[in-house]
Coordinates of C-alpha atoms in Angstrom, one line a residue:
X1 CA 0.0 0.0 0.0
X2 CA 1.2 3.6 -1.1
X3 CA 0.6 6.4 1.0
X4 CA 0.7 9.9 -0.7
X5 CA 1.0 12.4 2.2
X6 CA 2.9 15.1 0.8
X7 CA 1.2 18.0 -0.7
X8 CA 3.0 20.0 -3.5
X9 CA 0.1 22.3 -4.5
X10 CA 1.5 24.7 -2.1
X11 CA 5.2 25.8 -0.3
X12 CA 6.0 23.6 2.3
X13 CA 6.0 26.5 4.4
X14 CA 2.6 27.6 3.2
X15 CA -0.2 27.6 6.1
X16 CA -2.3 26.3 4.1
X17 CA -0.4 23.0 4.0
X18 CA -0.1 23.2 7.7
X19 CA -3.8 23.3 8.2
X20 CA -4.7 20.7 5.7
X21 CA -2.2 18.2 7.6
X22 CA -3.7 19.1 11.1
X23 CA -7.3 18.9 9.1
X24 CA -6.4 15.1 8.1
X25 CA -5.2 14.3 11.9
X26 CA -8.4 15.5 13.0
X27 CA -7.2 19.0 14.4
X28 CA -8.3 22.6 14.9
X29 CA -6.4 24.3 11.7
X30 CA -4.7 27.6 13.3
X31 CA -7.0 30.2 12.4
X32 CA -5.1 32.9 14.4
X33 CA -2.3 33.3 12.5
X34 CA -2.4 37.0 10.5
X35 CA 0.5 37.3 8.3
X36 CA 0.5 34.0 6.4
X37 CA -1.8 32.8 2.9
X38 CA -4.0 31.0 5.5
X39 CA -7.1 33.8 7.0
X40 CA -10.0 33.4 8.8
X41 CA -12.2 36.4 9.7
X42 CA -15.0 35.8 12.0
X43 CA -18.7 36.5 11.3
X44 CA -22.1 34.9 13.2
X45 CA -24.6 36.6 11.0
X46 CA -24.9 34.8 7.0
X47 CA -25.8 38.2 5.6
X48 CA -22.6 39.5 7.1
X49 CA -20.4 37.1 5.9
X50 CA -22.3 37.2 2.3
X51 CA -21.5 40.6 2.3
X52 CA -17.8 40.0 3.3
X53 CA -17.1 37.5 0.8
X54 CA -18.3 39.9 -1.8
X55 CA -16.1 42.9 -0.7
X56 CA -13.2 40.3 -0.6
X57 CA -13.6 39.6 -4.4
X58 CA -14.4 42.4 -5.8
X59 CA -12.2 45.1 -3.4
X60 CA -10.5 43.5 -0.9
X61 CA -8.1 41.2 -2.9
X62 CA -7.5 42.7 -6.1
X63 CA -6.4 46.1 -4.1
X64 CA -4.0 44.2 -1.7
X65 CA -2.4 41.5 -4.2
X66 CA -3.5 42.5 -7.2
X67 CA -5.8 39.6 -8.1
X68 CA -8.5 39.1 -10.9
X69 CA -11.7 38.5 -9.3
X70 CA -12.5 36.4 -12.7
X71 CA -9.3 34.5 -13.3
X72 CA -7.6 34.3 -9.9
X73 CA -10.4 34.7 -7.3
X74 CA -12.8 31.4 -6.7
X75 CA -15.4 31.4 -4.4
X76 CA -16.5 27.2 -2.8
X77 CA -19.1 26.6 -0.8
X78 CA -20.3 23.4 0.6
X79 CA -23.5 23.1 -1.5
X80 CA -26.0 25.1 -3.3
X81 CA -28.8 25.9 -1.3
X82 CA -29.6 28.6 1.6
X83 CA -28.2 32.5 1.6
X84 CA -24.4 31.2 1.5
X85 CA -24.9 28.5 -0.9
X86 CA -23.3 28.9 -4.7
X87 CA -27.2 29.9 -5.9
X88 CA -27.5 32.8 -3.9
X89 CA -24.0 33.7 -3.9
X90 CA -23.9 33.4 -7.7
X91 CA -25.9 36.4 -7.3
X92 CA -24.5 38.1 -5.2
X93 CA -21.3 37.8 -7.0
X94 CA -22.7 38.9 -10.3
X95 CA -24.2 42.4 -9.2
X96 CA -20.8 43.1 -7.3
X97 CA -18.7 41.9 -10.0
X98 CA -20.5 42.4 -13.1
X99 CA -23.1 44.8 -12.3
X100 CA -26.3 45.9 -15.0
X101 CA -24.8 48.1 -17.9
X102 CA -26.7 49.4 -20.9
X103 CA -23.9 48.2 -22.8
X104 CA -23.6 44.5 -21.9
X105 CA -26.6 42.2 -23.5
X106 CA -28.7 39.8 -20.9
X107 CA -30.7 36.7 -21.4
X108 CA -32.5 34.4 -19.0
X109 CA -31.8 30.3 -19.2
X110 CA -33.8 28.2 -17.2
X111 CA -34.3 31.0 -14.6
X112 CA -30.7 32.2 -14.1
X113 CA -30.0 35.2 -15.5
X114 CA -26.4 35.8 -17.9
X115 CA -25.1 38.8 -18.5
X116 CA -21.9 40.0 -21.0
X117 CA -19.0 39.5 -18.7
X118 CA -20.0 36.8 -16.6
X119 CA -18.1 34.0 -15.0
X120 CA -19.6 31.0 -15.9
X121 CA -18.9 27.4 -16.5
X122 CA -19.6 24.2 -18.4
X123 CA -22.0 21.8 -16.1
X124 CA -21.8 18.5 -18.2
X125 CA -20.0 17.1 -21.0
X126 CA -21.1 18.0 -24.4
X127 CA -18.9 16.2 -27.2
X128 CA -20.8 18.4 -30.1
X129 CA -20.4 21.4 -29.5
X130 CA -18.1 23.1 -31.9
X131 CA -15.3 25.6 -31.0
X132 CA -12.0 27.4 -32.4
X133 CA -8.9 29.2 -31.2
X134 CA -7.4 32.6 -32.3
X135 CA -5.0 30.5 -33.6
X136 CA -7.2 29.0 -36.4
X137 CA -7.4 25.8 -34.7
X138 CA -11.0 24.0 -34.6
X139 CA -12.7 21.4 -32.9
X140 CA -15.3 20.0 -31.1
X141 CA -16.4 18.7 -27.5
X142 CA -16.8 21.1 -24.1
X143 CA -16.5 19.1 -20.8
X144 CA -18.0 18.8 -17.1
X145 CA -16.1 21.9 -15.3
X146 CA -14.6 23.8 -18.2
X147 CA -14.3 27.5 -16.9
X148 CA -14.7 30.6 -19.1
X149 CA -16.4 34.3 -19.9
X150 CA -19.8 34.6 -21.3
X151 CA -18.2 37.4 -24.4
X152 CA -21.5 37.8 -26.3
X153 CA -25.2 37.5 -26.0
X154 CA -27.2 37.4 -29.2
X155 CA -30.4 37.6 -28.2
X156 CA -32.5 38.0 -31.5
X157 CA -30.3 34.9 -32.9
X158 CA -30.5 33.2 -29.4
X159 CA -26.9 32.4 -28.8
X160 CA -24.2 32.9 -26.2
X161 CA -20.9 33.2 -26.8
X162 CA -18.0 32.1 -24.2
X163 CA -14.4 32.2 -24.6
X164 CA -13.1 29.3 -22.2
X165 CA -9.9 30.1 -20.0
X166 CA -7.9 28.0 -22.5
X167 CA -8.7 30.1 -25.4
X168 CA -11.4 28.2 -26.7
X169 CA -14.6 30.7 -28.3
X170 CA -17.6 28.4 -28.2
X171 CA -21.1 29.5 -29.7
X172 CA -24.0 27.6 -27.7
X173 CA -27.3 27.8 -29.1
X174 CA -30.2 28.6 -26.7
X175 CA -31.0 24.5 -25.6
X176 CA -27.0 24.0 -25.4
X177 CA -27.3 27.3 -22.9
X178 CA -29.3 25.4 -20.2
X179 CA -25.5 23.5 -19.6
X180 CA -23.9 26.9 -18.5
X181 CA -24.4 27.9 -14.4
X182 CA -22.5 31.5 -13.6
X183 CA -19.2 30.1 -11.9
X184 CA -18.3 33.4 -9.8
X185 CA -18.9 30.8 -6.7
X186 CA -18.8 27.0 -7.3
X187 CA -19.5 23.4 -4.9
X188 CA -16.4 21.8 -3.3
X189 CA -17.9 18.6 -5.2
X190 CA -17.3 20.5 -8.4
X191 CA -13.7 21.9 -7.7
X192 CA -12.6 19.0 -7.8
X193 CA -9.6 18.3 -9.8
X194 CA -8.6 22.1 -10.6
X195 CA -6.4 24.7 -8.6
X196 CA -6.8 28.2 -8.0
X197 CA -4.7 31.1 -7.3
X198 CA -6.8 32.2 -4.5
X199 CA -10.4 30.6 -2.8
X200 CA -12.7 32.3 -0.7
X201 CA -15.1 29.8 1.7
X202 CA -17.7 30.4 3.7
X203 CA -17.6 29.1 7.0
X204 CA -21.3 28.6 8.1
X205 CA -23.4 26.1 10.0
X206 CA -25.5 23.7 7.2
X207 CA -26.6 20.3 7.0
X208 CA -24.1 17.7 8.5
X209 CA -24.0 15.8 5.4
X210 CA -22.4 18.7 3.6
X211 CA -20.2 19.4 6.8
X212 CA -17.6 16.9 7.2
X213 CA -13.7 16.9 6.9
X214 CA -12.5 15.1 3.9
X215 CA -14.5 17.9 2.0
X216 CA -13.1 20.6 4.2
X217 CA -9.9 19.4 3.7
X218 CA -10.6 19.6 -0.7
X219 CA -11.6 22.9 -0.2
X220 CA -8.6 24.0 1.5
X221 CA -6.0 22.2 -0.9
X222 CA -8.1 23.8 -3.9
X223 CA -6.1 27.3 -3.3
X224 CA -2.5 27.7 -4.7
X225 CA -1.5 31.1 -2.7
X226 CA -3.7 32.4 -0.6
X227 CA -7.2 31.2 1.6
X228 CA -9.8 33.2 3.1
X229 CA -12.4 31.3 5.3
X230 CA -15.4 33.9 6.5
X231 CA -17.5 32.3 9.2
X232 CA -18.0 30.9 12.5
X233 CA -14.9 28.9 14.1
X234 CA -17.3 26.6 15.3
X235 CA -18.2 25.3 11.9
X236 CA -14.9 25.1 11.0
X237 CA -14.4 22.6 14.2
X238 CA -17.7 20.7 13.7
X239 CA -16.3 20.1 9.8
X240 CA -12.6 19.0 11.5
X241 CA -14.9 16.5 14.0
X242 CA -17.1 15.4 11.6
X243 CA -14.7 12.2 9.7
X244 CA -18.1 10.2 8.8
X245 CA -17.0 10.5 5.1
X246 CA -13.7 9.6 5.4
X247 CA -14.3 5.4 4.5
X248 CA -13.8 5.5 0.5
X249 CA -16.0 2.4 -1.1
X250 CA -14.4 0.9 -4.2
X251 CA -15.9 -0.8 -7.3
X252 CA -12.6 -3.1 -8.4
X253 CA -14.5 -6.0 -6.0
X254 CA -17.4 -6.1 -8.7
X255 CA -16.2 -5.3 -11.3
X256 CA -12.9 -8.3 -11.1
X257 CA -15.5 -10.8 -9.7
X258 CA -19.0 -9.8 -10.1
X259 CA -19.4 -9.9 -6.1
X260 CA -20.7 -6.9 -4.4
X261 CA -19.0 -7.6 -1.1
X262 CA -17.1 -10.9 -0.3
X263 CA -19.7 -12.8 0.9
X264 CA -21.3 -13.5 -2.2
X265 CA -21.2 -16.3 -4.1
X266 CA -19.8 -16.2 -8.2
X267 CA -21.4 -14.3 -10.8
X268 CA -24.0 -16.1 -13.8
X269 CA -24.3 -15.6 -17.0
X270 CA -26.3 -12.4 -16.4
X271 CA -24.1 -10.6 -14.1
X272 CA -21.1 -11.5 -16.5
X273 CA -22.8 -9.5 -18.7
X274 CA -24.1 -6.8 -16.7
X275 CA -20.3 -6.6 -15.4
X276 CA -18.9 -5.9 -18.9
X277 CA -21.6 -3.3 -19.2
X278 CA -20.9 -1.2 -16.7
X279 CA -17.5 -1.5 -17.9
X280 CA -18.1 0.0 -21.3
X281 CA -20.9 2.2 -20.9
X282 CA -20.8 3.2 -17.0
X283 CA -23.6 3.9 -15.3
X284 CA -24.2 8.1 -14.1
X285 CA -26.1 10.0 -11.6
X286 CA -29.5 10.8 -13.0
X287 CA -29.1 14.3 -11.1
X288 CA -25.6 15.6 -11.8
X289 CA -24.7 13.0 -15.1
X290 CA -21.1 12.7 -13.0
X291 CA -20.1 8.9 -13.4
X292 CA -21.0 6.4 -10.5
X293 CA -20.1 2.8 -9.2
X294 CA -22.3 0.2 -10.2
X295 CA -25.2 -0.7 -8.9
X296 CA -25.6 3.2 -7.6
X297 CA -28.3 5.4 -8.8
X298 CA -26.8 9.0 -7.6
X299 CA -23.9 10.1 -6.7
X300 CA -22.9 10.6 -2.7
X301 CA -22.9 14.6 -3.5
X302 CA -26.3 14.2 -4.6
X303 CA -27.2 11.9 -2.1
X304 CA -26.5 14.1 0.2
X305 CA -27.7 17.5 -1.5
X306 CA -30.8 16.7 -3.1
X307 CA -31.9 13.4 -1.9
X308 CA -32.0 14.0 1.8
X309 CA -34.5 17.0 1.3
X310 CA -37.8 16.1 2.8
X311 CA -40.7 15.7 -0.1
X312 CA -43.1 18.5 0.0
X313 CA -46.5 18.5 0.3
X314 CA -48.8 20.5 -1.2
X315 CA -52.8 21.5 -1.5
X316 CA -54.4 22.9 -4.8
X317 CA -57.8 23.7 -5.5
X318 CA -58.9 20.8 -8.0
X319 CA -60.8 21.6 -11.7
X320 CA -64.3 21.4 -10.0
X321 CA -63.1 22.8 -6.8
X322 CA -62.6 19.8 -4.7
X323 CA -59.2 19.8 -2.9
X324 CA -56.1 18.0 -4.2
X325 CA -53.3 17.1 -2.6
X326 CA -50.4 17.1 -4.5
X327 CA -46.9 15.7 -3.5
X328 CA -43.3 16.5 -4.9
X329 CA -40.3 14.3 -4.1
X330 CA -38.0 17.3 -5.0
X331 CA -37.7 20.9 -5.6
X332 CA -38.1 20.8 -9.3
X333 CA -34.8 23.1 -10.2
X334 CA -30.9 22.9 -11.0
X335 CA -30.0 19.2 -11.7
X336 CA -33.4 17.9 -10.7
X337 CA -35.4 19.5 -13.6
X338 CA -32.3 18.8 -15.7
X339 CA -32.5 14.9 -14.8
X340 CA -36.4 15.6 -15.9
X341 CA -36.1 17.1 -18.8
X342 CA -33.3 14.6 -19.8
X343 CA -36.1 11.4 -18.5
X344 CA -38.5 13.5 -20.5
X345 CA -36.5 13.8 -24.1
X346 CA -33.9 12.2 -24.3
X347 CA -35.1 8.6 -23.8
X348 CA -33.5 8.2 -19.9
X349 CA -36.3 5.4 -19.1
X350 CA -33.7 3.9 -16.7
X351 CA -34.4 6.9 -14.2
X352 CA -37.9 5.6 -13.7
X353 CA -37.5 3.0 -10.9
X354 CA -35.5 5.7 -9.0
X355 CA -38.6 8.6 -9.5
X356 CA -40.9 5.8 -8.4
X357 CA -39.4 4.7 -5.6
X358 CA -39.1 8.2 -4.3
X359 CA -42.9 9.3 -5.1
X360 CA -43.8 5.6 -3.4
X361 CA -41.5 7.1 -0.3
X362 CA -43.3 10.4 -0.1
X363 CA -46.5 9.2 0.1
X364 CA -46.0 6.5 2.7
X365 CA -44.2 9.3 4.7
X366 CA -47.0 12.3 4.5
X367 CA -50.1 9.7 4.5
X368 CA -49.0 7.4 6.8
X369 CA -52.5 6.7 7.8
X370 CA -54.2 6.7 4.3
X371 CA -55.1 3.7 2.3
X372 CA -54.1 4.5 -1.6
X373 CA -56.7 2.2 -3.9
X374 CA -55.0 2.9 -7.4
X375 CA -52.3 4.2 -9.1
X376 CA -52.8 5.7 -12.4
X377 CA -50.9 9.0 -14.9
X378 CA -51.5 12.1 -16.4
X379 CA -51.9 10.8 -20.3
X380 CA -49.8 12.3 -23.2
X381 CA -51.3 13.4 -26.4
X382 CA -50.7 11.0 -29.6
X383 CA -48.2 13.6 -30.9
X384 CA -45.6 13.8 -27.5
X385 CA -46.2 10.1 -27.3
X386 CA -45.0 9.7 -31.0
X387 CA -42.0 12.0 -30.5
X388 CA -41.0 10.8 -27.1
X389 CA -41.8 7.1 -27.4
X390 CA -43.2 6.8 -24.1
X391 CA -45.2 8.7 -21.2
X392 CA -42.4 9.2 -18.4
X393 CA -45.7 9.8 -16.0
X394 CA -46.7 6.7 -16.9
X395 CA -43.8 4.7 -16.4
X396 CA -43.1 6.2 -12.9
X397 CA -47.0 5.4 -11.7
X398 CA -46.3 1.9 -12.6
X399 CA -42.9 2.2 -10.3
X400 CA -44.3 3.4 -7.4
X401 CA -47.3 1.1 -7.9
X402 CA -45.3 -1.6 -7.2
X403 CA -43.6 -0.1 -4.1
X404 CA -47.2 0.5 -2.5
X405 CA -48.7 -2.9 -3.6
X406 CA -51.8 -1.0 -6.0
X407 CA -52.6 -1.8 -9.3

């Protein structure tokens, strides 16, 4: 066994190295120290430290080392939601950074506004779209975390234009668009894998299952030169405490064998099959599209974000007045109503038992005491049915049918 514990992101005697070490042994990182690349500044109010994080990016740091809030400057946060998650902050972000001007075109995708000058990036792999250089060089394909500045918004032709950090222009047409999200602040999940010359966290109290130190410890290790963390110092201990996420599961087991765990027995025919399946095509979150181990559904990131959310529960007045009750496993937005739209168009039937389930899950929880008689689905018209080959409704009654024993 090979243990890499030597981090080369950083000086060795960089703070930031110090505090990632004492992060991994399950120690308070110094957050006293002034005069280093390693800063915390304390704040017990979120609109405070919102505030704060702003200032830092768009005075703070440029003044005193002369960095670009768009190409030096990242913001992470632990997950999307509440006022210092990356949805809000996005905002934020944008009218401090890249505030209204008559000058600079603006168009609204899926709810999010993009304006001339944003920073935004690339939310899923997209092998077709075409792009070219300054250089004359051409080519296709944009990937999951590509970074870059939206440069043009044509709105009567309905295209965006964004020239990547690697000098790549790319044209997306208005459907293309919905794969963009303004990147001013980003997830830990999603920074994995890059480097920045400076990051910016917010240090606040959220769910536990976006709280916990391996993730912490990414966020840290993300920034080249200098950290800022704004927040309470109890966060940053209950993160440093919380090691429930440091166990790492493997799929090399399964996919050598067959076996999920080593108590089972050797693979059949089927599972040999299924095996070299998931080898060529692997299988991906429904939510975020990231790849997963077999036999998963979503991702742990998801898991965590989206998943864990309580299902919602809902009255409406009904066509001839009675009262409906309506449920909704999840907040039909970001990757969620991307995951529809992609079970709605683009043939994902496999995400059906998974939407099932969770509809079967909801209603079990808010009715406890009800007894359901029949399952049944909103119908499609001939035409959708034609073009989409199936009625995703449908297919998801049928699912959660079978999870609550109705026909």
């Amino acid at each position: 066994v090979v243990r890499l514990n030597e981090i080369f992101r950083q000086s060795m005697q960089s703070l930031i190295v110090t505090n990632a070490h004492r992060i991994v042994a399950g120690e308070m990182p110094d957050l006293s120290v002034r005069t280093s690349d390693f800063f915390f500044l304390p704040s017990s109010n979120a609109a405070d430290v919102a505030e704060t994080i702003v200032g830092l990016c768009a005075k703070r740091l440029p003044a005193s080392y002369g960095y670009s809030p768009m190409a030096d400057i990242q913001v992470l946060c632990p997950g999307r939601k509440g006022d210092l998650g990356t949805n809000e902050l996005n905002k934020r972000l944008q009218a401090g950074l890249n505030p209204p001007d008559r000058k600079k075109n603006e168009i609204t995708v899926n709810g999010v506004l993009f304006r001339e000058g944003d920073k935004v990036m690339q939310v899923k792999n997209d092998y077709n779209l075409p792009w070219n250089k300054s250089d004359g060089t051409t080519g296709e394909g944009v990937f999951n975390g590509d970074m870059g500045v939206l440069c043009g918004v044509d709105r009567r032709a309905s295209v965006l234009t964004v020239l990547m950090d690697d000098d790549r222009l790319v044209l997306y047409e208005l459907d293309a668009a919905s794969e963009l999200e303004l990147a001013y602040a980003m997830t830990v999940h999603k920074s994995q894998g890059n480097e920045f010359t400076a990051v910016v966290m917010p240090m606040f109290p959220g769910p536990p299952q976006l709280c916990y130190r391996n993730l912490l410890y990414t966020a840290i290790t993300r920034a080249k030169t200098l950290l800022v963390m704004v927040g309470m110092r109890r966060t940053v201990q209950a993160m440093v405490e919380n090691a429930r996420k440091t166990r790492r599961y493997s799929g090399l087991l399964y996919f050598l064998t067959g076996r999920r765990n080593r108590r089972e027995g050797t693979m059949g025919l089927k599972a040999v099959f299924q095996t070299l399946g998931d080898m060529l095509f692997p299988p991906r979150c429904l939510f975020c599209d990231e790849l997963i181990y077999p036999g998963w559904e979503i991702c742990e990131a998801c898991e965590n974000e989206i998943a864990a959310s309580p299902a919602i529960r809902r009255m409406k007045p009904g066509v001839s007045g009675e009262t409906v009750w309506c449920l909704t496993p999840f907040r039909y937005e970001g990757p969620v109503k991307e995951s529809l739209m992609r079970f709605k168009f683009q043939g994902h039937r496999e995400y059906a038992p998974y939407y099932g389930r969770k509809v079967a899950e909801g209603l079990r929880e808010q009715w406890r005491e009800e007894a359901f008689t029949v399952a049944t689905a909103v119908p499609l018209s001939k035409r959708r049915l034609r073009e989409r080959g199936y009625n995703q409704a449908e297919l998801i009654a049928r699912e959660a049918a079978k999870w609550l024993g109705l026909p």
